[in-house]
CSV table of C-alpha atoms in Angstrom, one decimal:
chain,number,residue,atom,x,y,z
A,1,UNK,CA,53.0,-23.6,-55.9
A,2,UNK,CA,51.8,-20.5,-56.9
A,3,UNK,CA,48.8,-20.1,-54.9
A,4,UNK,CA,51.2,-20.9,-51.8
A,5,UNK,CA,53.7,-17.8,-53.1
A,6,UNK,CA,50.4,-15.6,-53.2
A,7,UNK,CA,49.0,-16.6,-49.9
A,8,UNK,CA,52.9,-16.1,-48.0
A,9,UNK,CA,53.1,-12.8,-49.9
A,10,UNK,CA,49.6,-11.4,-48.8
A,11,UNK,CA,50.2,-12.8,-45.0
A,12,UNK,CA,53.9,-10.8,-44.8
A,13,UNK,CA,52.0,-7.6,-45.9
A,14,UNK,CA,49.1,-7.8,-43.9
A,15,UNK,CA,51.4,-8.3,-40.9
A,16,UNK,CA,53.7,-5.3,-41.5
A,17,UNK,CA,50.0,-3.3,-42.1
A,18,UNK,CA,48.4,-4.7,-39.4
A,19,UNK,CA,45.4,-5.6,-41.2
A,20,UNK,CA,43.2,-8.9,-41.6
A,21,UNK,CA,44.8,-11.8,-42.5
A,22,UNK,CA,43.4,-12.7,-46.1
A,23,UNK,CA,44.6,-15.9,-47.9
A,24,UNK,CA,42.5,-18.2,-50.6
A,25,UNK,CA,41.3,-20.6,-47.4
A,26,UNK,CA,40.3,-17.4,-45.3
A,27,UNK,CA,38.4,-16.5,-48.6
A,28,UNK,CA,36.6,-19.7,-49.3
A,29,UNK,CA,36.2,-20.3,-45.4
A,30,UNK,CA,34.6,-16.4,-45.3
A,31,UNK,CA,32.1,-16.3,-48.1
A,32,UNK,CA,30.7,-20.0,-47.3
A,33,UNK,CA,29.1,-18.5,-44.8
A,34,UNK,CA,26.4,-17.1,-47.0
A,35,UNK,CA,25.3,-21.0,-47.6
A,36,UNK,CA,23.4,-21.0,-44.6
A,37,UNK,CA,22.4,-17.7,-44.4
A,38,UNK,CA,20.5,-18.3,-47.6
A,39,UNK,CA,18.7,-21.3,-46.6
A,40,UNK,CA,20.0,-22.4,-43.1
A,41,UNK,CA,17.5,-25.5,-42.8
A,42,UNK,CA,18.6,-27.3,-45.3
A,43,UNK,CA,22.0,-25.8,-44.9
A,44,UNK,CA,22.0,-27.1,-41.0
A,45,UNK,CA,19.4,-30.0,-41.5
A,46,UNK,CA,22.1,-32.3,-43.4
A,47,UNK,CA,24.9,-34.6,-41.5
A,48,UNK,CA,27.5,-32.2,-40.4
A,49,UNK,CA,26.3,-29.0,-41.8
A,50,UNK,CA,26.1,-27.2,-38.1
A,51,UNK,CA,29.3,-28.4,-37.7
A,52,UNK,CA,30.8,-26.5,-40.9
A,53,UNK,CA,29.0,-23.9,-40.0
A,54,UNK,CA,30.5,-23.6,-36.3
A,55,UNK,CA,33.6,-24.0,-37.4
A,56,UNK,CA,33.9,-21.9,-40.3
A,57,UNK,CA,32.1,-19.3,-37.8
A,58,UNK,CA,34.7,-19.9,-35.0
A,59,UNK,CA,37.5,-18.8,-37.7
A,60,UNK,CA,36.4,-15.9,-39.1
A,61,UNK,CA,35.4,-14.7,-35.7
A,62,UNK,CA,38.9,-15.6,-34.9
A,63,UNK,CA,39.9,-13.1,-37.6
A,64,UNK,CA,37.7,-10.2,-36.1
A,65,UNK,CA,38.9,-10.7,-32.4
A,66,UNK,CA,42.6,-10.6,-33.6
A,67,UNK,CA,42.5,-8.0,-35.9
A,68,UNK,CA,40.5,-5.3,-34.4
A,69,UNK,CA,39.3,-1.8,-36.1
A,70,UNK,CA,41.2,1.2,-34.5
A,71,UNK,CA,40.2,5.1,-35.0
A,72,UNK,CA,41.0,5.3,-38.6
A,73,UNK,CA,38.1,3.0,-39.4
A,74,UNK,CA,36.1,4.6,-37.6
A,75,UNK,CA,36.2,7.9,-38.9
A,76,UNK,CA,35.3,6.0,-42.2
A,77,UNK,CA,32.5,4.2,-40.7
A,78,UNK,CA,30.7,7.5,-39.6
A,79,UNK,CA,31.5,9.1,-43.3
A,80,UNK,CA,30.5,6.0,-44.9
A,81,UNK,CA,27.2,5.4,-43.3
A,82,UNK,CA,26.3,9.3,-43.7
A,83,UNK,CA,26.6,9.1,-47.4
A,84,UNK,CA,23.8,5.9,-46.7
A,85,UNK,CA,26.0,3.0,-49.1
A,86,UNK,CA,24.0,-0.2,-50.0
A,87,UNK,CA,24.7,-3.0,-48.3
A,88,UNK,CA,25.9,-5.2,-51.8
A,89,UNK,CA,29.1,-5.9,-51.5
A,90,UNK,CA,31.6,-7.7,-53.9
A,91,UNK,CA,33.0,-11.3,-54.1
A,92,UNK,CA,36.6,-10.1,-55.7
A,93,UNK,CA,39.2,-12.0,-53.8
A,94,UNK,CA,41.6,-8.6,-53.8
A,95,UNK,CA,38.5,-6.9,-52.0
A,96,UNK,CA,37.7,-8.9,-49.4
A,97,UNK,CA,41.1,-7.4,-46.9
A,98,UNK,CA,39.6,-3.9,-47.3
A,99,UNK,CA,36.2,-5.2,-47.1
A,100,UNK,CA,37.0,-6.7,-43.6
A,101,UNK,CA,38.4,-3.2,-42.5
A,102,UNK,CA,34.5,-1.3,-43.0
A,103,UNK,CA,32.7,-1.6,-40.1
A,104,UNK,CA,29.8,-1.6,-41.4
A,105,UNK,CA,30.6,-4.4,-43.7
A,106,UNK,CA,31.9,-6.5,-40.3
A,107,UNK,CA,28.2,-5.2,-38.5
A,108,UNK,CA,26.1,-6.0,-42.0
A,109,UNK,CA,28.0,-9.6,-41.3
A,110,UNK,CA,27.5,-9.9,-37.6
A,111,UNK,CA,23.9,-8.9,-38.2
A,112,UNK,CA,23.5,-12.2,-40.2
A,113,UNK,CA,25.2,-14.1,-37.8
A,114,UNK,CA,22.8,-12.8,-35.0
A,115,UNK,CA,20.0,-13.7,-37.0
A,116,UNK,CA,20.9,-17.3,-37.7
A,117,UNK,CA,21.6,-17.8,-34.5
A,118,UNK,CA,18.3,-16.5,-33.2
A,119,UNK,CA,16.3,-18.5,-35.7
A,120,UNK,CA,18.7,-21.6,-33.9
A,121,UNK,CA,17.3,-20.8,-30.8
A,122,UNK,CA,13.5,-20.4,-31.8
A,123,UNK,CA,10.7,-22.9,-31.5
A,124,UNK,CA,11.1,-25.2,-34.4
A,125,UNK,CA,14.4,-26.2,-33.3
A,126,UNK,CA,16.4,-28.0,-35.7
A,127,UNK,CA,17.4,-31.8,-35.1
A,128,UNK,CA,21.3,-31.3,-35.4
A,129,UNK,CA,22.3,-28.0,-34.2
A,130,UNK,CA,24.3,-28.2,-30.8
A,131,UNK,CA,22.5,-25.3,-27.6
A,132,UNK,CA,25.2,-24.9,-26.1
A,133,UNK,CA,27.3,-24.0,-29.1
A,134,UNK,CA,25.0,-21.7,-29.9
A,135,UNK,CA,24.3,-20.1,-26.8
A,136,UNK,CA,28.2,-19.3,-26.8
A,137,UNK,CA,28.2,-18.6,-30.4
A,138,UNK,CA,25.8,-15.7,-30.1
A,139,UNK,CA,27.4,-14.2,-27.1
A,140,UNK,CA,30.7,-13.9,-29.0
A,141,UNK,CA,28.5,-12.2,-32.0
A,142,UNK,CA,26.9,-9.6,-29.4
A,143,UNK,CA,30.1,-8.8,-28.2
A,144,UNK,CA,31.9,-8.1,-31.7
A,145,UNK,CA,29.1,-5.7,-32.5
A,146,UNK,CA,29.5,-3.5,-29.7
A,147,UNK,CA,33.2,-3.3,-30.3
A,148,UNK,CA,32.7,-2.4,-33.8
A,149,UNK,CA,33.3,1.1,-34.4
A,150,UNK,CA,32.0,4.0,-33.4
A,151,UNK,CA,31.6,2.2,-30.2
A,152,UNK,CA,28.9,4.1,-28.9
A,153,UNK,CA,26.7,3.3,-31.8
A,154,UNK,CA,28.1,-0.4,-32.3
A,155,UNK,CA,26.7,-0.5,-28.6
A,156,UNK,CA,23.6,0.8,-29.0
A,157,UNK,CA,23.0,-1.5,-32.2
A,158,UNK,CA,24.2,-4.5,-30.5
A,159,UNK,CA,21.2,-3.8,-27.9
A,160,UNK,CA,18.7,-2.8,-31.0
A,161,UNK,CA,19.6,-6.2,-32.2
A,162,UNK,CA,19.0,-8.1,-29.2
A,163,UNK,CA,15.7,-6.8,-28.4
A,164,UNK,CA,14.6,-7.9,-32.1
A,165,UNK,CA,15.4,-10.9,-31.8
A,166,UNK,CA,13.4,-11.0,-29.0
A,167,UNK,CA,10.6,-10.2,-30.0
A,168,UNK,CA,10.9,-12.3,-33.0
A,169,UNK,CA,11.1,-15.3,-30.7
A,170,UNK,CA,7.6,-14.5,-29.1
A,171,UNK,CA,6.0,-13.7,-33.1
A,172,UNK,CA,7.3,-17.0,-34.1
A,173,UNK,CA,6.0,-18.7,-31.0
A,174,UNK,CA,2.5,-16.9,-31.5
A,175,UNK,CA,2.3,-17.7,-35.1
A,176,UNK,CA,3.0,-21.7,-34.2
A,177,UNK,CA,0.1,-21.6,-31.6
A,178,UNK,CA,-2.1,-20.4,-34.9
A,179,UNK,CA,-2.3,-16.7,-34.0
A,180,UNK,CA,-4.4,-16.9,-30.6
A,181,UNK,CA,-5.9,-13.6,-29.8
A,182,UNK,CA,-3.1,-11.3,-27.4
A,183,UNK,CA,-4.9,-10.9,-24.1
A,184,UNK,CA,-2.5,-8.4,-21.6
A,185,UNK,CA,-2.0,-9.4,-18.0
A,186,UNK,CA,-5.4,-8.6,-16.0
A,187,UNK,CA,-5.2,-5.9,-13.8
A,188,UNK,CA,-6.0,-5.9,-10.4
A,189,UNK,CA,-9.9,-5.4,-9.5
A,190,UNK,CA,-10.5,-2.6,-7.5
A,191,UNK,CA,-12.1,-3.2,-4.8
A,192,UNK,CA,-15.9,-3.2,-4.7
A,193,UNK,CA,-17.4,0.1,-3.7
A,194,UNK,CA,-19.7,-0.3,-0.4
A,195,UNK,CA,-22.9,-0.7,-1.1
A,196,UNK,CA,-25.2,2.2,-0.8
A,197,UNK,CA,-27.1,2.9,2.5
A,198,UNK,CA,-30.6,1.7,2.5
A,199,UNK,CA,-33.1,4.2,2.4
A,200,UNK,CA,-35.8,4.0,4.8
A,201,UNK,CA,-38.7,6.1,4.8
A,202,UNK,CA,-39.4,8.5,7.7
A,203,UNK,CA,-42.1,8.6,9.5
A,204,UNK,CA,-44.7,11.8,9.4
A,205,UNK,CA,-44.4,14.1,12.3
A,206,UNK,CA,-46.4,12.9,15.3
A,207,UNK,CA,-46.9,9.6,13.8
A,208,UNK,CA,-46.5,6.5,16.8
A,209,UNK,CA,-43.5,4.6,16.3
A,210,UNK,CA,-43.6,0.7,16.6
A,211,UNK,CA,-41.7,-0.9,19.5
A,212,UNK,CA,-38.3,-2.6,18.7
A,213,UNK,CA,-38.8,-6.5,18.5
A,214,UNK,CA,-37.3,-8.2,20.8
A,215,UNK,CA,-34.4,-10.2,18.7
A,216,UNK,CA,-33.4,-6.0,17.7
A,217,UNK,CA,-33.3,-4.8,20.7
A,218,UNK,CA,-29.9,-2.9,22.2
A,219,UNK,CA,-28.8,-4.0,25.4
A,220,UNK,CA,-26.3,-0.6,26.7
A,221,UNK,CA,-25.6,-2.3,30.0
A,222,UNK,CA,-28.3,-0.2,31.9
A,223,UNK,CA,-32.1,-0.6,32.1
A,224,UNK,CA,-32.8,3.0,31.8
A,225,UNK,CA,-31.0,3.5,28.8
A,226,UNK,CA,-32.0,-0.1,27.6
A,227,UNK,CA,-35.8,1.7,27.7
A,228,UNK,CA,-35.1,5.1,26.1
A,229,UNK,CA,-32.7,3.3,23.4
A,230,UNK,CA,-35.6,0.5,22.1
A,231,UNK,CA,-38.2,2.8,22.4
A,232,UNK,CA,-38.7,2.9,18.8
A,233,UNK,CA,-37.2,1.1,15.9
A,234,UNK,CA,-36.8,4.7,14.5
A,235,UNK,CA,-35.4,7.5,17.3
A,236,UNK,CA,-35.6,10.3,14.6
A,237,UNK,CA,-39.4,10.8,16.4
A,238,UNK,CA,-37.5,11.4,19.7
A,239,UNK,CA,-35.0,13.6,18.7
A,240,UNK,CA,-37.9,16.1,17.0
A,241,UNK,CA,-38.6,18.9,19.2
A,242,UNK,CA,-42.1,19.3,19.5
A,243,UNK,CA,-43.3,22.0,17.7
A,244,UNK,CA,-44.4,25.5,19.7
A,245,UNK,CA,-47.6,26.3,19.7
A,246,UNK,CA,-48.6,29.2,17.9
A,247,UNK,CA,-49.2,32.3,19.7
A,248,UNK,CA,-52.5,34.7,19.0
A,249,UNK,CA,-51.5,38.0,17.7
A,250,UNK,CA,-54.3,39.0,20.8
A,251,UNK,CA,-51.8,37.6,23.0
A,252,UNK,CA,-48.5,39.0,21.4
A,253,UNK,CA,-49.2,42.3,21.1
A,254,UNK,CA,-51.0,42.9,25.1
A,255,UNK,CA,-47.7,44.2,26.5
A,256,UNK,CA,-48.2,47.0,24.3
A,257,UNK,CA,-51.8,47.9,25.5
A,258,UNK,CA,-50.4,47.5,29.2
A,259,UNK,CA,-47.4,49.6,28.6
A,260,UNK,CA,-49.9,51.9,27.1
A,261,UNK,CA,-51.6,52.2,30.8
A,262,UNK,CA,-50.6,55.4,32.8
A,263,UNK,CA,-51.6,53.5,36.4
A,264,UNK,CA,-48.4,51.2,34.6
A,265,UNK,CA,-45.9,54.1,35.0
A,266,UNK,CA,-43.4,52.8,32.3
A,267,UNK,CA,-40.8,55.1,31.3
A,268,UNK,CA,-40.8,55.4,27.0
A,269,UNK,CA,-37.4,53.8,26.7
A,270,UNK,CA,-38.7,50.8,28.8
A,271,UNK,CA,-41.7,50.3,26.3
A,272,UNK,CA,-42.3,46.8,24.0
A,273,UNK,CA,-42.5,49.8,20.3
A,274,UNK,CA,-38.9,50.2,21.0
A,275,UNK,CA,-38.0,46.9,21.0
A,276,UNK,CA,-36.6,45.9,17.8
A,277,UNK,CA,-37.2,42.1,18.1
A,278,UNK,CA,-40.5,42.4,19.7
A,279,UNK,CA,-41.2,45.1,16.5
A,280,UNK,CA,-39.4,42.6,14.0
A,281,UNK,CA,-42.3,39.7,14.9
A,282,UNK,CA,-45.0,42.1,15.4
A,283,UNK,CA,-44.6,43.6,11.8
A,284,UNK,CA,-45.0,39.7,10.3
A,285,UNK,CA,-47.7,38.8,12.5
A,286,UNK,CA,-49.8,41.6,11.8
A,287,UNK,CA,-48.9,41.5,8.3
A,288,UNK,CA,-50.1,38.1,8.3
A,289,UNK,CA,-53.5,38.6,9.6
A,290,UNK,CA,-54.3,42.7,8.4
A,291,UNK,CA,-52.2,44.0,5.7
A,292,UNK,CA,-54.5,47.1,6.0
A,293,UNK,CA,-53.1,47.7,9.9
A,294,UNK,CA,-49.9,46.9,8.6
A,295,UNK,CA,-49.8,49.5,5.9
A,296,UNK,CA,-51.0,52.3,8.7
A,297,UNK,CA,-47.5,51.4,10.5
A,298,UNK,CA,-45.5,53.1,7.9
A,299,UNK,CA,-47.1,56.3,8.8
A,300,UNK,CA,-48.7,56.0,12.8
A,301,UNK,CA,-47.6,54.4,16.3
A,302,UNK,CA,-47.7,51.1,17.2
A,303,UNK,CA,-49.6,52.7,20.2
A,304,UNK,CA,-52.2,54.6,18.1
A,305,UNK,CA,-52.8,50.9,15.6
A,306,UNK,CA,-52.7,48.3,18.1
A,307,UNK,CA,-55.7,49.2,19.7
A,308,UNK,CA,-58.5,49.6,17.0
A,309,UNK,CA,-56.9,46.1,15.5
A,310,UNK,CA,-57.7,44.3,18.5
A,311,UNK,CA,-61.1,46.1,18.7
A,312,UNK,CA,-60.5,47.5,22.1
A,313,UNK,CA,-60.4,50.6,23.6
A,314,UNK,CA,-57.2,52.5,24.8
A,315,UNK,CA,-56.3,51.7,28.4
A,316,UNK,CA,-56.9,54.8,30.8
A,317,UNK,CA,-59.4,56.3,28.3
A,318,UNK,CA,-56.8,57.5,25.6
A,319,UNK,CA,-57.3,57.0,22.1
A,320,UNK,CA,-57.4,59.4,19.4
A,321,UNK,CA,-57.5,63.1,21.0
A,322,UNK,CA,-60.4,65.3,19.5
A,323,UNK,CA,-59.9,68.5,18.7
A,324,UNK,CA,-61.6,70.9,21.5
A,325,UNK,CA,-64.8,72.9,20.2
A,326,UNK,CA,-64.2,76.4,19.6
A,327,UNK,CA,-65.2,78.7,22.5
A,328,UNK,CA,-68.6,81.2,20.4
A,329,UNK,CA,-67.7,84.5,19.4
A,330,UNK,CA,-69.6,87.5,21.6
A,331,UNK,CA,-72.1,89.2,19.6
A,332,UNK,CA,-71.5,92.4,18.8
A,333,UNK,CA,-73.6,95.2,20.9
């Protein structure tokens, strides 16, 4: 038979070449494939069809495992996919061993593989198609792609191919379930911020305070401090200091009349004018009550203003000195 001849000839030169074995059932067996990838529920959904399809899978990955791509075809993988080529390929029977030495012809097929078998696995699973054989199916598929050369890219693809199908799993399970609205995971609540501290209103200054009610009261373990602690329902009024009373400027500035005093005796250095303080609060408190007074301090001594702004007279009968009359002039004889 002459289609025997061809097929012996073809096997004894792929052999001494190391390449693919091509032969008229490897051909047929190879581009069947593309039945199901057209159409694979009707292609799967009739008696037997997953079975072809397994099997004619099982011996063209068969092919692949035995017959692997070395550094050659790699070198012609990375020229081939930088000059971008389609991803059309021919059906010529004398193509198909060259074909099977691209890689990215063996990928662009292991791609469809992958993607049949994902749409086996999805929701609307189909009557006759076997899990487990696919399960093991599409492990063998990940596994060629990442072997295909360059392998550092065929890796990488393998994983960009797995986390597709992934995500088309969840679409396809979103779109059966009639497109609900996404909602992410809730976050954890923070926890709720204290609330704020009530706001009582203080009593005025001298104002009484009401006793503490009984059912409020503090018990500290003491009687005493029992009594001081309940002695109002605010203690704000028994920490206030009570205010001074206010001193009359009569009052505040005497030490400066009775340093002023000879029977006294104080030294000058000793006296209340050289006191800074006692000059710092004098200035204010006269200001306060005779800005007049306070403007003749500028100029005069404290000693010479205090006494005509209390209205009294210098002690030891000082005051202003007057000027002594001028003795007369002897006539001339």
């Amino acid at each position: 038979d002459d289609n025997e001849d061809e097929d012996a000839m073809e096997t004894d030169d792929a052999a001494k070449t190391n390449a693919p074995v091509v032969d008229v059932r490897f051909y047929k067996t190879f581009w069947s494939l593309q039945t199901f990838f057209q159409n694979p529920n009707v292609a799967l959904g009739v008696a037997g069809g997953w079975d072809a399809f397994y099997a004619a899978f099982q011996a063209v990955l068969d092919n692949f495992e035995t017959h692997r791509l070395d550094a050659s075809d790699e070198t012609a993988a990375t020229t081939a996919e930088e000059s971008a080529l389609g991803v059309k390929y021919l059906t010529a029977a004398p193509l198909l061993q060259l074909q099977l030495r691209d890689p990215a012809f063996r990928r662009s097929f292991l791609l469809q593989c992958a993607i049949l078998l994902g749409h086996c696995e999805g929701p609307p699973a189909l009557p006759k198609v076997k899990r487990d054989q696919v399960a093991k199916a599409k492990a063998r598929v990940m596994a060629a792609t990442a072997a295909t050369p360059p392998n550092a890219r065929g890796v990488e693809f393998a994983e960009f191919v797995a986390a597709a199908l992934k995500r088309e799993v969840y679409w396809v399970g979103w779109k059966k379930d009639n497109c609900k609205d996404f909602q992410r995971a809730s976050e954890p609540r923070p926890p709720p911020k204290p609330p704020p501290p009530v706001m009582r209103k203080r009593p005025r200054l001298g104002t009484k305070q009401p006793a503490v009610p009984p059912e409020k009261r503090v018990k500290l373990g003491n009687p005493e401090l029992d009594r001081l602690w309940n002695l109002s329902v605010d203690n704000a009024s028994s920490l206030r200091e009570k205010k001074a009373e206010e001193t009359s400027m009569a009052t505040f500035l005497q030490p400066v009349l009775d340093d002023m005093d000879p029977e006294a005796q104080i030294e000058e250095a000793y006296k209340q004018k050289n006191d800074k303080v006692f000059v710092w609060k004098a200035l204010r408190m006269i200001a306060k009550e005779n800005l007049s007074a306070f403007s003749k301090l500028g100029t005069d001594d404290m000693e010479a203003v205090v006494p005509g702004l209390l209205g009294v007279e210098p002690p030891g009968g000082g005051g202003e000195k007057s000027e002594p009359e001028p003795e007369p002039e002897p006539e001339p004889e």
